[in-house]
PDB file of C-alpha atoms in Angstrom:
ATOM      1  CA  GLN H  29       8.546   2.007 -13.379  1.00 53.00           C
ATOM      2  CA  SER H  30       5.100   2.833 -14.817  1.00 65.00           C
ATOM      3  CA  ALA H  31       1.970   2.342 -12.793  1.00 82.00           C
ATOM      4  CA  LEU H  32      -0.270  -0.589 -13.585  1.00 94.00           C
ATOM      5  CA  THR H  33      -3.186   0.278 -15.862  1.00 96.00           C
ATOM      6  CA  GLN H  34      -6.704   0.200 -14.473  1.00 96.00           C
ATOM      7  CA  PRO H  35      -9.951   1.655 -15.815  1.00 97.00           C
ATOM      8  CA  ALA H  36     -10.691   5.017 -14.229  1.00 95.00           C
ATOM      9  CA  SER H  37     -14.199   3.996 -13.290  1.00 97.00           C
ATOM     10  CA  VAL H  38     -16.553   1.025 -13.273  1.00 97.00           C
ATOM     11  CA  SER H  39     -20.187   1.089 -12.267  1.00 96.00           C
ATOM     12  CA  GLY H  40     -22.974  -1.397 -11.669  1.00 96.00           C
ATOM     13  CA  SER H  41     -26.370  -1.776 -10.098  1.00 96.00           C
ATOM     14  CA  PRO H  42     -26.929  -3.460  -6.743  1.00 96.00           C
ATOM     15  CA  GLY H  43     -26.751  -7.213  -7.078  1.00 96.00           C
ATOM     16  CA  GLN H  44     -24.792  -7.151 -10.325  1.00 97.00           C
ATOM     17  CA  SER H  45     -21.210  -8.349 -10.823  1.00 97.00           C
ATOM     18  CA  ILE H  46     -18.428  -6.107 -12.028  1.00 97.00           C
ATOM     19  CA  THR H  47     -14.808  -6.810 -12.969  1.00 98.00           C
ATOM     20  CA  ILE H  48     -11.855  -4.456 -12.657  1.00 98.00           C
ATOM     21  CA  SER H  49      -8.783  -5.129 -14.750  1.00 98.00           C
ATOM     22  CA  CYS H  50      -5.174  -4.405 -13.865  1.00 97.00           C
ATOM     23  CA  THR H  51      -2.753  -4.589 -16.772  1.00 97.00           C
ATOM     24  CA  GLY H  52       0.999  -4.685 -16.391  1.00 95.00           C
ATOM     25  CA  THR H  53       3.913  -6.261 -18.205  1.00 94.00           C
ATOM     26  CA  GLY H  54       6.038  -9.371 -18.167  1.00 93.00           C
ATOM     27  CA  SER H  55       8.211  -7.690 -15.517  1.00 92.00           C
ATOM     28  CA  ASP H  56       5.405  -7.433 -13.004  1.00 95.00           C
ATOM     29  CA  VAL H  57       1.887  -8.921 -13.235  1.00 96.00           C
ATOM     30  CA  GLY H  58       2.869 -11.382 -15.960  1.00 95.00           C
ATOM     31  CA  ASN H  59       5.734 -12.812 -13.940  1.00 94.00           C
ATOM     32  CA  SER H  60       4.556 -12.544 -10.339  1.00 95.00           C
ATOM     33  CA  ASN H  61       2.057 -14.212  -8.052  1.00 95.00           C
ATOM     34  CA  HIS H  62       2.393 -11.274  -5.666  1.00 97.00           C
ATOM     35  CA  VAL H  63      -0.612  -9.419  -7.032  1.00 98.00           C
ATOM     36  CA  SER H  64      -2.895  -7.769  -4.494  1.00 98.00           C
ATOM     37  CA  TRP H  65      -6.028  -5.671  -4.417  1.00 98.00           C
ATOM     38  CA  TYR H  66      -7.087  -2.966  -1.963  1.00 97.00           C
ATOM     39  CA  GLN H  67     -10.299  -1.102  -1.306  1.00 97.00           C
ATOM     40  CA  GLN H  68     -10.085   2.506  -0.167  1.00 94.00           C
ATOM     41  CA  HIS H  69     -12.997   4.607   1.031  1.00 94.00           C
ATOM     42  CA  PRO H  70     -12.566   8.411   0.971  1.00 91.00           C
ATOM     43  CA  GLY H  71     -10.301   9.653   3.716  1.00 89.00           C
ATOM     44  CA  LYS H  72      -9.500   6.148   4.918  1.00 92.00           C
ATOM     45  CA  ALA H  73      -6.481   3.876   4.713  1.00 92.00           C
ATOM     46  CA  PRO H  74      -6.566   1.120   2.097  1.00 92.00           C
ATOM     47  CA  LYS H  75      -7.919  -2.281   3.122  1.00 96.00           C
ATOM     48  CA  LEU H  76      -6.492  -5.527   1.749  1.00 97.00           C
ATOM     49  CA  ILE H  77      -9.114  -7.622  -0.038  1.00 98.00           C
ATOM     50  CA  ILE H  78      -7.046 -10.001  -2.210  1.00 98.00           C
ATOM     51  CA  TYR H  79      -3.405 -11.113  -1.978  1.00 98.00           C
ATOM     52  CA  ASP H  80      -1.267 -13.481  -4.031  1.00 97.00           C
ATOM     53  CA  VAL H  81      -3.632 -13.162  -7.006  1.00 97.00           C
ATOM     54  CA  SER H  82      -6.655 -14.904  -5.546  1.00 97.00           C
ATOM     55  CA  ASN H  83      -6.390 -15.302  -1.779  1.00 97.00           C
ATOM     56  CA  ARG H  84      -8.843 -13.552   0.530  1.00 97.00           C
ATOM     57  CA  PRO H  85      -7.774 -12.460   4.025  1.00 96.00           C
ATOM     58  CA  LEU H  86      -9.898 -13.614   6.931  1.00 94.00           C
ATOM     59  CA  GLY H  87     -12.979 -11.459   7.264  1.00 94.00           C
ATOM     60  CA  VAL H  88     -13.161 -10.333   3.658  1.00 97.00           C
ATOM     61  CA  SER H  89     -16.406 -11.153   1.923  1.00 96.00           C
ATOM     62  CA  ASN H  90     -16.379 -14.022  -0.586  1.00 96.00           C
ATOM     63  CA  ARG H  91     -18.117 -11.626  -2.988  1.00 97.00           C
ATOM     64  CA  PHE H  92     -14.579 -10.477  -3.831  1.00 98.00           C
ATOM     65  CA  SER H  93     -12.487 -12.741  -6.042  1.00 98.00           C
ATOM     66  CA  GLY H  94      -9.217 -12.349  -7.912  1.00 98.00           C
ATOM     67  CA  SER H  95      -7.642 -13.978 -10.935  1.00 97.00           C
ATOM     68  CA  LYS H  96      -4.854 -13.481 -13.447  1.00 97.00           C
ATOM     69  CA  SER H  97      -4.242 -14.234 -17.105  1.00 97.00           C
ATOM     70  CA  GLY H  98      -0.999 -13.257 -18.746  1.00 96.00           C
ATOM     71  CA  ASN H  99      -0.143  -9.649 -17.934  1.00 96.00           C
ATOM     72  CA  THR H 100      -3.621  -8.811 -16.651  1.00 97.00           C
ATOM     73  CA  ALA H 101      -5.043  -9.394 -13.195  1.00 98.00           C
ATOM     74  CA  SER H 102      -8.731  -9.009 -12.443  1.00 98.00           C
ATOM     75  CA  LEU H 103     -10.896  -8.323  -9.426  1.00 98.00           C
ATOM     76  CA  THR H 104     -14.532  -9.397  -9.564  1.00 98.00           C
ATOM     77  CA  ILE H 105     -17.121  -8.092  -7.154  1.00 98.00           C
ATOM     78  CA  SER H 106     -20.300 -10.139  -7.220  1.00 97.00           C
ATOM     79  CA  GLY H 107     -23.620  -9.179  -5.657  1.00 97.00           C
ATOM     80  CA  LEU H 108     -22.651  -5.510  -5.726  1.00 97.00           C
ATOM     81  CA  GLN H 109     -23.682  -3.588  -2.610  1.00 97.00           C
ATOM     82  CA  ALA H 110     -23.823   0.116  -1.814  1.00 96.00           C
ATOM     83  CA  GLU H 111     -20.963  -0.277   0.666  1.00 95.00           C
ATOM     84  CA  ASP H 112     -18.697  -1.471  -2.159  1.00 97.00           C
ATOM     85  CA  GLU H 113     -18.588   2.055  -3.560  1.00 97.00           C
ATOM     86  CA  ALA H 114     -14.930   3.023  -3.176  1.00 97.00           C
ATOM     87  CA  ASP H 115     -11.601   3.254  -4.971  1.00 95.00           C
ATOM     88  CA  PHE H 116      -9.826  -0.015  -5.749  1.00 97.00           C
ATOM     89  CA  PHE H 117      -6.071  -0.377  -6.330  1.00 95.00           C
ATOM     90  CA  CYS H 118      -4.049  -3.306  -7.579  1.00 97.00           C
ATOM     91  CA  THR H 119      -0.372  -3.880  -6.800  1.00 97.00           C
ATOM     92  CA  SER H 120       2.276  -6.218  -8.101  1.00 97.00           C
ATOM     93  CA  TYR H 121       5.788  -7.207  -7.224  1.00 96.00           C
ATOM     94  CA  THR H 122       8.167  -6.331 -10.043  1.00 95.00           C
ATOM     95  CA  SER H 123      11.593  -7.556 -11.058  1.00 90.00           C
ATOM     96  CA  THR H 124      12.794  -3.997 -11.583  1.00 89.00           C
ATOM     97  CA  ASP H 125      14.535  -1.569  -9.230  1.00 88.00           C
ATOM     98  CA  THR H 126      11.093  -0.583  -7.904  1.00 91.00           C
ATOM     99  CA  PRO H 127       9.903  -3.911  -6.455  1.00 94.00           C
ATOM    100  CA  LEU H 128       6.330  -2.854  -5.717  1.00 96.00           C
ATOM    101  CA  VAL H 129       4.162  -0.969  -8.185  1.00 95.00           C
ATOM    102  CA  PHE H 130       0.576   0.210  -7.769  1.00 95.00           C
ATOM    103  CA  GLY H 131      -2.280   0.619 -10.191  1.00 95.00           C
ATOM    104  CA  ILE H 132      -3.657   4.084 -10.786  1.00 90.00           C
ATOM    105  CA  GLY H 133      -6.947   3.162  -9.122  1.00 93.00           C
ATOM    106  CA  THR H 134     -10.526   2.491 -10.215  1.00 96.00           C
ATOM    107  CA  LYS H 135     -13.528   4.272  -8.787  1.00 96.00           C
ATOM    108  CA  VAL H 136     -16.440   1.873  -8.336  1.00 98.00           C
ATOM    109  CA  THR H 137     -19.875   3.456  -8.377  1.00 97.00           C
ATOM    110  CA  VAL H 138     -23.015   1.620  -7.312  1.00 96.00           C
ATOM    111  CA  LEU H 139     -25.891   3.015  -9.336  1.00 93.00           C
TER     112      LEU H 139
ATOM    113  CA  GLN T   2      -5.536  -6.987  17.811  1.00 94.00           C
ATOM    114  CA  VAL T   3      -2.979  -5.584  15.397  1.00 96.00           C
ATOM    115  CA  GLN T   4      -2.763  -1.795  15.444  1.00 97.00           C
ATOM    116  CA  LEU T   5      -0.482   0.633  13.666  1.00 98.00           C
ATOM    117  CA  VAL T   6      -0.749   4.169  15.035  1.00 98.00           C
ATOM    118  CA  GLN T   7       1.042   6.940  13.211  1.00 98.00           C
ATOM    119  CA  SER T   8       2.153  10.372  14.363  1.00 98.00           C
ATOM    120  CA  GLY T   9       0.174  13.489  13.580  1.00 98.00           C
ATOM    121  CA  ALA T  10       0.074  15.819  10.610  1.00 98.00           C
ATOM    122  CA  GLU T  11       3.114  17.934   9.796  1.00 98.00           C
ATOM    123  CA  VAL T  12       3.647  21.190   7.920  1.00 98.00           C
ATOM    124  CA  LYS T  13       7.177  21.754   6.632  1.00 98.00           C
ATOM    125  CA  LYS T  14       8.980  24.285   4.503  1.00 98.00           C
ATOM    126  CA  PRO T  15      10.804  23.275   1.326  1.00 97.00           C
ATOM    127  CA  GLY T  16      14.251  21.930   2.091  1.00 97.00           C
ATOM    128  CA  ALA T  17      13.325  20.753   5.583  1.00 98.00           C
ATOM    129  CA  SER T  18      13.054  17.187   6.844  1.00 98.00           C
ATOM    130  CA  VAL T  19      10.134  15.292   8.348  1.00 98.00           C
ATOM    131  CA  LYS T  20      10.121  12.187  10.529  1.00 98.00           C
ATOM    132  CA  VAL T  21       6.933  10.116  10.734  1.00 98.00           C
ATOM    133  CA  SER T  22       6.470   7.367  13.311  1.00 98.00           C
ATOM    134  CA  CYS T  23       4.359   4.218  13.254  1.00 98.00           C
ATOM    135  CA  LYS T  24       3.819   2.455  16.582  1.00 98.00           C
ATOM    136  CA  ALA T  25       2.912  -1.212  16.303  1.00 98.00           C
ATOM    137  CA  SER T  26       1.016  -3.310  18.816  1.00 97.00           C
ATOM    138  CA  GLY T  27      -0.885  -6.567  19.013  1.00 97.00           C
ATOM    139  CA  TYR T  28       1.706  -8.798  17.313  1.00 97.00           C
ATOM    140  CA  THR T  29       5.375  -9.800  17.351  1.00 96.00           C
ATOM    141  CA  PHE T  30       6.986  -6.607  16.090  1.00 96.00           C
ATOM    142  CA  THR T  31      10.134  -8.289  14.781  1.00 96.00           C
ATOM    143  CA  GLY T  32       8.223 -10.869  12.785  1.00 95.00           C
ATOM    144  CA  PHE T  33       6.926  -8.702   9.966  1.00 97.00           C
ATOM    145  CA  TYR T  34       8.509  -6.274   7.541  1.00 97.00           C
ATOM    146  CA  MET T  35       7.066  -2.763   7.432  1.00 98.00           C
ATOM    147  CA  HIS T  36       6.609  -0.800   4.235  1.00 98.00           C
ATOM    148  CA  TRP T  37       6.092   2.907   3.749  1.00 98.00           C
ATOM    149  CA  VAL T  38       3.731   4.074   1.031  1.00 97.00           C
ATOM    150  CA  ARG T  39       2.557   7.565   0.156  1.00 96.00           C
ATOM    151  CA  GLN T  40      -0.418   9.050  -1.636  1.00 93.00           C
ATOM    152  CA  ALA T  41      -0.350  12.554  -3.066  1.00 92.00           C
ATOM    153  CA  PRO T  42      -3.684  14.457  -3.055  1.00 91.00           C
ATOM    154  CA  GLY T  43      -6.071  12.865  -5.535  1.00 85.00           C
ATOM    155  CA  GLN T  44      -3.366  10.481  -6.755  1.00 86.00           C
ATOM    156  CA  GLY T  45      -2.560   6.802  -6.526  1.00 86.00           C
ATOM    157  CA  LEU T  46      -0.248   5.054  -4.102  1.00 91.00           C
ATOM    158  CA  GLU T  47       3.543   5.034  -4.341  1.00 94.00           C
ATOM    159  CA  TRP T  48       5.910   2.594  -2.626  1.00 96.00           C
ATOM    160  CA  MET T  49       8.860   4.160  -0.806  1.00 97.00           C
ATOM    161  CA  GLY T  50      10.623   1.229   0.825  1.00 97.00           C
ATOM    162  CA  TRP T  51      10.612  -1.313   3.622  1.00 97.00           C
ATOM    163  CA  ILE T  52      12.397  -2.000   6.869  1.00 97.00           C
ATOM    164  CA  ASN T  53      12.991  -5.352   8.508  1.00 97.00           C
ATOM    165  CA  PRO T  54      12.303  -4.647  12.186  1.00 96.00           C
ATOM    166  CA  ARG T  55      14.291  -7.716  13.243  1.00 95.00           C
ATOM    167  CA  SER T  56      17.579  -6.752  11.590  1.00 95.00           C
ATOM    168  CA  GLY T  57      17.045  -3.081  10.793  1.00 96.00           C
ATOM    169  CA  GLY T  58      17.806  -3.840   7.170  1.00 96.00           C
ATOM    170  CA  THR T  59      16.150  -1.591   4.607  1.00 96.00           C
ATOM    171  CA  LYS T  60      15.344  -1.397   0.924  1.00 95.00           C
ATOM    172  CA  TYR T  61      14.392   1.896  -0.668  1.00 96.00           C
ATOM    173  CA  ASP T  62      12.874   2.822  -3.990  1.00 95.00           C
ATOM    174  CA  PRO T  63      15.615   4.409  -6.138  1.00 94.00           C
ATOM    175  CA  LYS T  64      13.413   7.497  -6.495  1.00 93.00           C
ATOM    176  CA  PHE T  65      13.895   8.214  -2.772  1.00 93.00           C
ATOM    177  CA  GLN T  66      17.421   6.855  -2.326  1.00 87.00           C
ATOM    178  CA  GLY T  67      19.543   9.425  -0.556  1.00 92.00           C
ATOM    179  CA  ARG T  68      16.533  11.293   0.835  1.00 97.00           C
ATOM    180  CA  VAL T  69      14.720   8.642   2.866  1.00 98.00           C
ATOM    181  CA  THR T  70      15.827   6.841   6.014  1.00 98.00           C
ATOM    182  CA  MET T  71      13.811   4.137   7.746  1.00 98.00           C
ATOM    183  CA  THR T  72      14.666   3.108  11.286  1.00 98.00           C
ATOM    184  CA  ARG T  73      13.098   1.262  14.186  1.00 97.00           C
ATOM    185  CA  ASP T  74      13.239   0.862  17.916  1.00 95.00           C
ATOM    186  CA  THR T  75      11.400  -1.494  20.267  1.00 92.00           C
ATOM    187  CA  SER T  76       7.931  -1.267  18.756  1.00 96.00           C
ATOM    188  CA  THR T  77       8.017   1.726  16.458  1.00 98.00           C
ATOM    189  CA  VAL T  78       9.244   2.268  12.931  1.00 98.00           C
ATOM    190  CA  TYR T  79      10.214   5.672  11.592  1.00 98.00           C
ATOM    191  CA  MET T  80      10.411   7.186   8.153  1.00 98.00           C
ATOM    192  CA  GLU T  81      12.464  10.342   7.676  1.00 98.00           C
ATOM    193  CA  LEU T  82      12.349  12.216   4.387  1.00 98.00           C
ATOM    194  CA  SER T  83      14.779  15.074   3.803  1.00 98.00           C
ATOM    195  CA  SER T  84      15.168  17.925   1.298  1.00 97.00           C
ATOM    196  CA  LEU T  85      11.409  18.221   1.105  1.00 97.00           C
ATOM    197  CA  ARG T  86       9.781  19.658  -2.001  1.00 96.00           C
ATOM    198  CA  SER T  87       6.216  20.730  -2.680  1.00 96.00           C
ATOM    199  CA  ASP T  88       5.557  17.502  -4.569  1.00 95.00           C
ATOM    200  CA  ASP T  89       6.322  15.551  -1.383  1.00 97.00           C
ATOM    201  CA  THR T  90       2.984  16.794  -0.046  1.00 98.00           C
ATOM    202  CA  ALA T  91       1.099  13.556   0.554  1.00 97.00           C
ATOM    203  CA  VAL T  92      -0.431  11.204   3.077  1.00 97.00           C
ATOM    204  CA  TYR T  93       2.229   8.787   4.278  1.00 98.00           C
ATOM    205  CA  TYR T  94       1.189   5.286   5.392  1.00 98.00           C
ATOM    206  CA  CYS T  95       3.011   2.503   7.153  1.00 98.00           C
ATOM    207  CA  MET T  96       1.866  -0.892   5.934  1.00 97.00           C
ATOM    208  CA  ARG T  97       2.665  -4.219   7.610  1.00 98.00           C
ATOM    209  CA  ASP T  98       3.748  -6.929   5.196  1.00 96.00           C
ATOM    210  CA  GLY T  99       1.476  -9.931   5.544  1.00 94.00           C
ATOM    211  CA  ALA T 100       4.214 -12.557   5.242  1.00 94.00           C
ATOM    212  CA  LYS T 101       6.044 -13.537   8.400  1.00 90.00           C
ATOM    213  CA  TYR T 102       9.850 -13.131   8.359  1.00 89.00           C
ATOM    214  CA  SER T 103       9.896 -12.263   4.655  1.00 90.00           C
ATOM    215  CA  THR T 104       8.336  -9.977   2.066  1.00 92.00           C
ATOM    216  CA  GLY T 105       5.023 -11.105   0.640  1.00 93.00           C
ATOM    217  CA  TRP T 106       4.609  -7.703  -0.988  1.00 96.00           C
ATOM    218  CA  TYR T 107       1.153  -7.043   0.376  1.00 97.00           C
ATOM    219  CA  GLY T 108      -0.089  -5.042   3.334  1.00 96.00           C
ATOM    220  CA  ASP T 109      -2.485  -6.747   5.708  1.00 96.00           C
ATOM    221  CA  PHE T 110      -2.588  -3.877   8.207  1.00 97.00           C
ATOM    222  CA  TRP T 111      -2.168  -0.154   7.623  1.00 97.00           C
ATOM    223  CA  GLY T 112      -1.606   2.880   9.782  1.00 97.00           C
ATOM    224  CA  GLN T 113      -4.191   5.637   9.677  1.00 96.00           C
ATOM    225  CA  GLY T 114      -1.942   7.837   7.557  1.00 97.00           C
ATOM    226  CA  THR T 115       0.006  11.034   8.260  1.00 98.00           C
ATOM    227  CA  LEU T 116      -0.519  14.126   6.126  1.00 97.00           C
ATOM    228  CA  VAL T 117       2.722  15.922   5.366  1.00 98.00           C
ATOM    229  CA  THR T 118       2.278  19.323   3.766  1.00 98.00           C
ATOM    230  CA  VAL T 119       5.276  21.049   2.226  1.00 98.00           C
ATOM    231  CA  SER T 120       4.680  24.731   1.682  1.00 96.00           C
ATOM    232  CA  SER T 121       6.600  27.964   1.933  1.00 94.00           C
TER     233      SER T 121
END
């Protein structure tokens, strides 16, 4: 099972909005509502920020939002802040022998 | 509060086995599946499998079938990986599934990670 495709890096200035894409296939993102997003700071464990495409766990800022169209899921970070600088991964349930697949990760840089 | 505390770093030789533990607290242990995920240095995340702490049932990624065994006791889950190779060098995480009594395929709580280094 191939990893989901994400841009290697995305950058923005403080206060701006950025969007990270996560492209899969009809066997995963395109056919599943179990799409999630995680934020990972260097040397730390990942933190869940979006689950089931667009749901935010308690305590996660509403500056993070998720959506999906066809085989591509997206994470939007609005009002970019310095603390948002991190790696972001998407995941999706798949109907293949590997039921959970991860994106390759996107490094977000706050200029 | 929910906590997942993993065992410490390990250094193993090729061909050996490693067993990593993940002690859970702050919630009903049998109510939530536990996944194991690994991350090789500078790489993305890779799913290895899950265990249902209530029944002990497991599901493994075919890539690890035959080499990985996930078990549990009262409040701890374990992941044992055998026939270690250099490309098994990675940080191994336990990840609690966020859906109660089923698999929601997302991790709402994570262990701190355990670095396993395989080197001769």
